[in-house]
Amino acid sequence: MNPAIYVALVVGLSVAAQWLGWRLRLPSLLFLLVVGFALGRAVSPDEVFGRDLLFAGVNLCVAIILFEGALSLKLRPVRDLGRPILRLCTVTVAASWLLVAVTARLLGFDLRVALLLGAILVVTGPTVINPILRQLRPTRRVSGLLRWEGIIVDPLGAILALLVYQGVTSIEGASLWHELGRLGLTVLVALLVAVPVGLGLTTMLRRHLIPDFLQGVVFVGVALATVVGSNLILEESGLLAVTALGVLVTNRPGVELDRVLEFKENLQVLLVGALFVMLAGRVTPTEIADVAPIGLAFVAILVLIVRPVSVQLGLAGTETSRQERFLMSFMAPRGIVAASITSVFALQFSEAAQNVRSQAASAMARDPQRGRALSAFADRLAGMSGQVDRMVPLVFLVIVCTVAIYGLGIGRLAERLGLASASPRGVMFAGSPAWAIDAAVALRDLGVATMFVTRRGYDLDAVRAAGLRCEAADFLSEYAVDEMDLSGIASMVAVTPDDNVNSIGSVHYRRALGRANVFGLRRSDEGEDGDATTGTVPALKALTAFDPPLEHSELDRRWRAGARVGRVRITDQMNWQQFRRSFPDAVAMFVVRGSSTVVATPSMTAPKAGEVVVYLGDRAQTPSSRH
């Protein structure tokens, strides 16, 4: 197939698969793998690109993905989690490696292959963790633990797999001290490359030497140069270098990365989808079926024994609660790094056996004894290569099963542990006018979580007196935007009296909540005729809340005139049209629909029977319509 056609097909199918996953609220990775398996029956990526070009591209794409993930690893929000994160990235990794290796050995793998498989499967990764976190929205602490573990362990797992591979394929063998020394050297090289590059890049940003429109592509170029340059100095140090670069850049004070993050988030979504489709296309259903009997047992042990034991060992005695440790014990989906490094090492293993056999043939004439030793070692490698080839479908089976198990089951578990909501539907109010507090009380009585973000002392007292959750912060502060715990919150309504503050807030909270879930009050400069000379730029506006949409001053005026918040359940006798006729002056604020809460707008779908409308109105509700 023509490479241009293949690339267009992969991108189109991957985007469609991810949209379908979002629409159905299911892990998109499952759809990507199904698409990849199906496309692979028609054309293999190896045939289109060749193995060398394919895996070179895969390695660079993985580096970009890890760099994008590392840019989200801010130290300040997890300053109270330093020790747990360190132990997750050390003790938990070591325990997981050994337990996976023991499991693989018990299931019939050669010990050396089992050690390689264990090294590969210590990784989780941002490509599978981030989509689950976007849907789940757990507490800040749980989110921080999962993000840091996934992003930091990915390059460590790749390095560990390389060290095991080199030890297995080296005829002289490698001592433990030699391997530890190489690990230390890898870390040192990665830091020596990442630190000066990061300092130089952030200095250029601070001095405005990189124009805004070039920041995204400059960061991509620097990330690629970093991974390639580090790998030239020492093989497989590049992923760790580019991860360290991301962590350094994002934690330097005075560096604004909004444009970079938005660009790289979009690029990451594209790369993840394409990589999964292409790598899955290299695995046939027959290969998956062949490893399924031991593969399913392997997955069960990983989920029920390996992960819980390794997490409990890693987090024992740390500043984590029992609920947090339990949730972490059942959250370890594998992603693109596991898939890519398995494919790479399987290919390299076969090539290593051939290279040793060639060396044996050359050495036989000069040194028969060494030639025989090399030949025997080549035979051992060839004997293991069959098991190594089975690792690829086995790892893909692990990816499919763990994503399905954790992606579909983690929500309910987190909800029962009180660490997240399986279907977040809470409302955050930025600002705290009296009518908003009254609306929040009505929502609370309907089982909807609410929170207020405000700094004014009087407002704080009023919110707390009503028994509502409140954050004493400016909702445009760095703490509120980057660190505030939004677990259970699905939408935000900016209700301050300052239209410009509301607009700025809508821009900042789009990344966390999504553009469709960020609302503000009608602005005072929005003329009826849509005058472009007075209206605000659409990119700086939130969706306009409430039906009919009113300005802050008008809502306050109605409240002072005696309007109060009420709620009415829509029934066959009191449908939406009848409600509008009965309450002609009412301002519909929210519609509670089972597992979701909708901020009312003029364009919303009309509430149906069983749904509850929370409104601000002058007329008292009739007893028959009250919820």
PDB file of C-alpha atoms in Angstrom, residues 434-586:
ATOM      1  CA  ALA A 434     -26.750  34.872  47.810  1.00  0.00           C
ATOM      2  CA  TRP A 435     -28.855  33.356  45.019  1.00  0.00           C
ATOM      3  CA  ALA A 436     -25.971  31.047  44.031  1.00  0.00           C
ATOM      4  CA  ILE A 437     -25.676  29.816  47.633  1.00  0.00           C
ATOM      5  CA  ASP A 438     -29.410  29.139  47.660  1.00  0.00           C
ATOM      6  CA  ALA A 439     -29.112  27.235  44.363  1.00  0.00           C
ATOM      7  CA  ALA A 440     -26.238  25.178  45.769  1.00  0.00           C
ATOM      8  CA  VAL A 441     -28.356  24.219  48.783  1.00  0.00           C
ATOM      9  CA  ALA A 442     -31.114  23.032  46.436  1.00  0.00           C
ATOM     10  CA  LEU A 443     -28.567  20.997  44.441  1.00  0.00           C
ATOM     11  CA  ARG A 444     -27.125  19.496  47.625  1.00  0.00           C
ATOM     12  CA  ASP A 445     -30.599  18.401  48.702  1.00  0.00           C
ATOM     13  CA  LEU A 446     -30.848  16.598  45.347  1.00  0.00           C
ATOM     14  CA  GLY A 447     -27.567  14.772  45.985  1.00  0.00           C
ATOM     15  CA  VAL A 448     -25.390  16.966  43.741  1.00  0.00           C
ATOM     16  CA  ALA A 449     -21.956  17.949  45.044  1.00  0.00           C
ATOM     17  CA  THR A 450     -21.157  21.653  44.972  1.00  0.00           C
ATOM     18  CA  MET A 451     -18.240  23.877  45.902  1.00  0.00           C
ATOM     19  CA  PHE A 452     -17.569  27.606  46.036  1.00  0.00           C
ATOM     20  CA  VAL A 453     -14.305  29.382  45.321  1.00  0.00           C
ATOM     21  CA  THR A 454     -14.107  32.824  46.909  1.00  0.00           C
ATOM     22  CA  ARG A 455     -11.824  34.881  49.139  1.00  0.00           C
ATOM     23  CA  ARG A 456     -14.109  37.532  50.634  1.00  0.00           C
ATOM     24  CA  GLY A 457     -14.640  36.924  54.348  1.00  0.00           C
ATOM     25  CA  TYR A 458     -18.370  37.688  54.338  1.00  0.00           C
ATOM     26  CA  ASP A 459     -18.965  35.316  51.425  1.00  0.00           C
ATOM     27  CA  LEU A 460     -16.915  32.578  53.093  1.00  0.00           C
ATOM     28  CA  ASP A 461     -19.017  32.896  56.240  1.00  0.00           C
ATOM     29  CA  ALA A 462     -22.266  32.737  54.265  1.00  0.00           C
ATOM     30  CA  VAL A 463     -21.200  29.640  52.331  1.00  0.00           C
ATOM     31  CA  ARG A 464     -19.952  27.846  55.429  1.00  0.00           C
ATOM     32  CA  ALA A 465     -23.079  28.791  57.366  1.00  0.00           C
ATOM     33  CA  ALA A 466     -25.092  26.981  54.687  1.00  0.00           C
ATOM     34  CA  GLY A 467     -22.956  23.881  55.222  1.00  0.00           C
ATOM     35  CA  LEU A 468     -21.445  23.969  51.731  1.00  0.00           C
ATOM     36  CA  ARG A 469     -17.930  23.112  50.591  1.00  0.00           C
ATOM     37  CA  CYS A 470     -15.790  26.187  50.088  1.00  0.00           C
ATOM     38  CA  GLU A 471     -12.236  26.930  48.927  1.00  0.00           C
ATOM     39  CA  ALA A 472     -10.829  30.178  50.342  1.00  0.00           C
ATOM     40  CA  ALA A 473      -8.961  31.217  47.200  1.00  0.00           C
ATOM     41  CA  ASP A 474      -9.084  33.528  44.240  1.00  0.00           C
ATOM     42  CA  PHE A 475     -10.418  31.307  41.479  1.00  0.00           C
ATOM     43  CA  LEU A 476      -7.833  32.759  39.067  1.00  0.00           C
ATOM     44  CA  SER A 477      -4.938  32.019  41.422  1.00  0.00           C
ATOM     45  CA  GLU A 478      -2.266  29.471  40.537  1.00  0.00           C
ATOM     46  CA  TYR A 479      -3.471  27.270  43.381  1.00  0.00           C
ATOM     47  CA  ALA A 480      -7.065  27.219  42.153  1.00  0.00           C
ATOM     48  CA  VAL A 481      -6.178  26.582  38.512  1.00  0.00           C
ATOM     49  CA  ASP A 482      -3.447  23.969  39.030  1.00  0.00           C
ATOM     50  CA  GLU A 483      -3.867  22.414  42.469  1.00  0.00           C
ATOM     51  CA  MET A 484      -7.469  22.626  43.640  1.00  0.00           C
ATOM     52  CA  ASP A 485      -9.195  19.307  44.197  1.00  0.00           C
ATOM     53  CA  LEU A 486     -11.987  19.021  41.610  1.00  0.00           C
ATOM     54  CA  SER A 487     -13.019  15.459  42.405  1.00  0.00           C
ATOM     55  CA  GLY A 488     -16.715  15.005  41.717  1.00  0.00           C
ATOM     56  CA  ILE A 489     -16.981  18.356  39.880  1.00  0.00           C
ATOM     57  CA  ALA A 490     -18.254  18.261  36.289  1.00  0.00           C
ATOM     58  CA  SER A 491     -19.021  21.902  35.499  1.00  0.00           C
ATOM     59  CA  MET A 492     -18.159  25.429  36.574  1.00  0.00           C
ATOM     60  CA  VAL A 493     -20.320  28.571  36.633  1.00  0.00           C
ATOM     61  CA  ALA A 494     -18.533  31.893  37.038  1.00  0.00           C
ATOM     62  CA  VAL A 495     -20.930  34.151  38.975  1.00  0.00           C
ATOM     63  CA  THR A 496     -18.718  37.029  40.118  1.00  0.00           C
ATOM     64  CA  PRO A 497     -19.920  40.593  39.395  1.00  0.00           C
ATOM     65  CA  ASP A 498     -16.890  41.215  37.165  1.00  0.00           C
ATOM     66  CA  ASP A 499     -17.573  40.081  33.573  1.00  0.00           C
ATOM     67  CA  ASN A 500     -13.896  40.129  32.662  1.00  0.00           C
ATOM     68  CA  VAL A 501     -12.902  37.953  35.597  1.00  0.00           C
ATOM     69  CA  ASN A 502     -15.613  35.488  34.596  1.00  0.00           C
ATOM     70  CA  SER A 503     -14.324  35.417  31.025  1.00  0.00           C
ATOM     71  CA  ILE A 504     -10.692  34.894  32.018  1.00  0.00           C
ATOM     72  CA  GLY A 505     -11.725  32.109  34.371  1.00  0.00           C
ATOM     73  CA  SER A 506     -13.587  30.325  31.597  1.00  0.00           C
ATOM     74  CA  VAL A 507     -10.389  30.122  29.549  1.00  0.00           C
ATOM     75  CA  HIS A 508      -8.347  28.635  32.386  1.00  0.00           C
ATOM     76  CA  TYR A 509     -10.859  25.995  33.454  1.00  0.00           C
ATOM     77  CA  ARG A 510     -11.524  24.649  29.961  1.00  0.00           C
ATOM     78  CA  ARG A 511      -8.460  22.394  30.186  1.00  0.00           C
ATOM     79  CA  ALA A 512      -9.639  20.773  33.421  1.00  0.00           C
ATOM     80  CA  LEU A 513     -13.388  20.570  32.765  1.00  0.00           C
ATOM     81  CA  GLY A 514     -13.807  20.920  29.009  1.00  0.00           C
ATOM     82  CA  ARG A 515     -15.191  23.837  27.013  1.00  0.00           C
ATOM     83  CA  ALA A 516     -18.739  22.395  27.067  1.00  0.00           C
ATOM     84  CA  ASN A 517     -18.780  22.423  30.893  1.00  0.00           C
ATOM     85  CA  VAL A 518     -17.577  25.957  31.648  1.00  0.00           C
ATOM     86  CA  PHE A 519     -20.227  28.684  32.009  1.00  0.00           C
ATOM     87  CA  GLY A 520     -20.498  32.336  32.912  1.00  0.00           C
ATOM     88  CA  LEU A 521     -23.282  34.840  33.378  1.00  0.00           C
ATOM     89  CA  ARG A 522     -24.469  36.998  30.524  1.00  0.00           C
ATOM     90  CA  ARG A 523     -22.051  39.882  30.046  1.00  0.00           C
ATOM     91  CA  SER A 524     -23.270  43.452  30.356  1.00  0.00           C
ATOM     92  CA  ASP A 525     -21.611  44.364  27.024  1.00  0.00           C
ATOM     93  CA  GLU A 526     -23.574  41.778  25.027  1.00  0.00           C
ATOM     94  CA  GLY A 527     -25.970  43.897  23.006  1.00  0.00           C
ATOM     95  CA  GLU A 528     -29.146  42.512  21.589  1.00  0.00           C
ATOM     96  CA  ASP A 529     -27.967  43.282  18.056  1.00  0.00           C
ATOM     97  CA  GLY A 530     -24.668  41.453  18.428  1.00  0.00           C
ATOM     98  CA  ASP A 531     -22.588  44.619  17.960  1.00  0.00           C
ATOM     99  CA  ALA A 532     -19.020  43.421  17.285  1.00  0.00           C
ATOM    100  CA  THR A 533     -17.565  46.678  18.651  1.00  0.00           C
ATOM    101  CA  THR A 534     -18.830  45.945  22.169  1.00  0.00           C
ATOM    102  CA  GLY A 535     -19.033  42.161  22.349  1.00  0.00           C
ATOM    103  CA  THR A 536     -16.222  40.042  23.792  1.00  0.00           C
ATOM    104  CA  VAL A 537     -14.083  37.847  21.552  1.00  0.00           C
ATOM    105  CA  PRO A 538     -15.746  34.378  21.512  1.00  0.00           C
ATOM    106  CA  ALA A 539     -12.473  32.670  22.494  1.00  0.00           C
ATOM    107  CA  LEU A 540     -12.539  34.609  25.781  1.00  0.00           C
ATOM    108  CA  LYS A 541     -16.150  33.821  26.608  1.00  0.00           C
ATOM    109  CA  ALA A 542     -17.664  30.927  28.479  1.00  0.00           C
ATOM    110  CA  LEU A 543     -20.976  29.412  27.511  1.00  0.00           C
ATOM    111  CA  THR A 544     -23.743  31.660  28.818  1.00  0.00           C
ATOM    112  CA  ALA A 545     -25.526  30.133  31.788  1.00  0.00           C
ATOM    113  CA  PHE A 546     -29.224  29.980  32.657  1.00  0.00           C
ATOM    114  CA  ASP A 547     -32.468  30.280  30.727  1.00  0.00           C
ATOM    115  CA  PRO A 548     -33.144  33.107  30.136  1.00  0.00           C
ATOM    116  CA  PRO A 549     -29.529  34.312  30.435  1.00  0.00           C
ATOM    117  CA  LEU A 550     -29.319  37.351  32.718  1.00  0.00           C
ATOM    118  CA  GLU A 551     -26.558  39.665  33.903  1.00  0.00           C
ATOM    119  CA  HIS A 552     -25.234  39.554  37.465  1.00  0.00           C
ATOM    120  CA  SER A 553     -26.910  42.881  38.312  1.00  0.00           C
ATOM    121  CA  GLU A 554     -30.327  41.655  37.130  1.00  0.00           C
ATOM    122  CA  LEU A 555     -30.063  38.403  39.121  1.00  0.00           C
ATOM    123  CA  ASP A 556     -29.105  40.408  42.209  1.00  0.00           C
ATOM    124  CA  ARG A 557     -32.014  42.810  41.620  1.00  0.00           C
ATOM    125  CA  ARG A 558     -34.491  39.941  41.410  1.00  0.00           C
ATOM    126  CA  TRP A 559     -33.085  38.411  44.578  1.00  0.00           C
ATOM    127  CA  ARG A 560     -33.425  41.672  46.490  1.00  0.00           C
ATOM    128  CA  ALA A 561     -36.981  42.000  45.146  1.00  0.00           C
ATOM    129  CA  GLY A 562     -37.928  38.671  46.728  1.00  0.00           C
ATOM    130  CA  ALA A 563     -37.158  36.028  44.123  1.00  0.00           C
ATOM    131  CA  ARG A 564     -35.983  32.761  45.613  1.00  0.00           C
ATOM    132  CA  VAL A 565     -34.632  29.433  44.421  1.00  0.00           C
ATOM    133  CA  GLY A 566     -37.129  26.632  44.004  1.00  0.00           C
ATOM    134  CA  ARG A 567     -37.193  23.248  42.339  1.00  0.00           C
ATOM    135  CA  VAL A 568     -39.823  21.363  40.435  1.00  0.00           C
ATOM    136  CA  ARG A 569     -39.943  17.807  39.182  1.00  0.00           C
ATOM    137  CA  ILE A 570     -41.053  17.489  35.574  1.00  0.00           C
ATOM    138  CA  THR A 571     -43.985  15.076  35.206  1.00  0.00           C
ATOM    139  CA  ASP A 572     -46.612  14.271  32.626  1.00  0.00           C
ATOM    140  CA  GLN A 573     -48.884  16.729  34.424  1.00  0.00           C
ATOM    141  CA  MET A 574     -46.155  19.398  34.746  1.00  0.00           C
ATOM    142  CA  ASN A 575     -44.051  19.179  31.587  1.00  0.00           C
ATOM    143  CA  TRP A 576     -41.508  21.761  30.463  1.00  0.00           C
ATOM    144  CA  GLN A 577     -43.991  23.822  28.458  1.00  0.00           C
ATOM    145  CA  GLN A 578     -46.474  23.865  31.348  1.00  0.00           C
ATOM    146  CA  PHE A 579     -43.668  24.872  33.729  1.00  0.00           C
ATOM    147  CA  ARG A 580     -42.816  27.809  31.486  1.00  0.00           C
ATOM    148  CA  ARG A 581     -46.452  28.892  31.380  1.00  0.00           C
ATOM    149  CA  SER A 582     -46.864  28.501  35.147  1.00  0.00           C
ATOM    150  CA  PHE A 583     -43.578  30.278  35.965  1.00  0.00           C
ATOM    151  CA  PRO A 584     -43.166  32.824  33.145  1.00  0.00           C
ATOM    152  CA  ASP A 585     -40.577  34.914  35.010  1.00  0.00           C
ATOM    153  CA  ALA A 586     -38.540  31.997  36.369  1.00  0.00           C
TER     154      ALA A 586
END
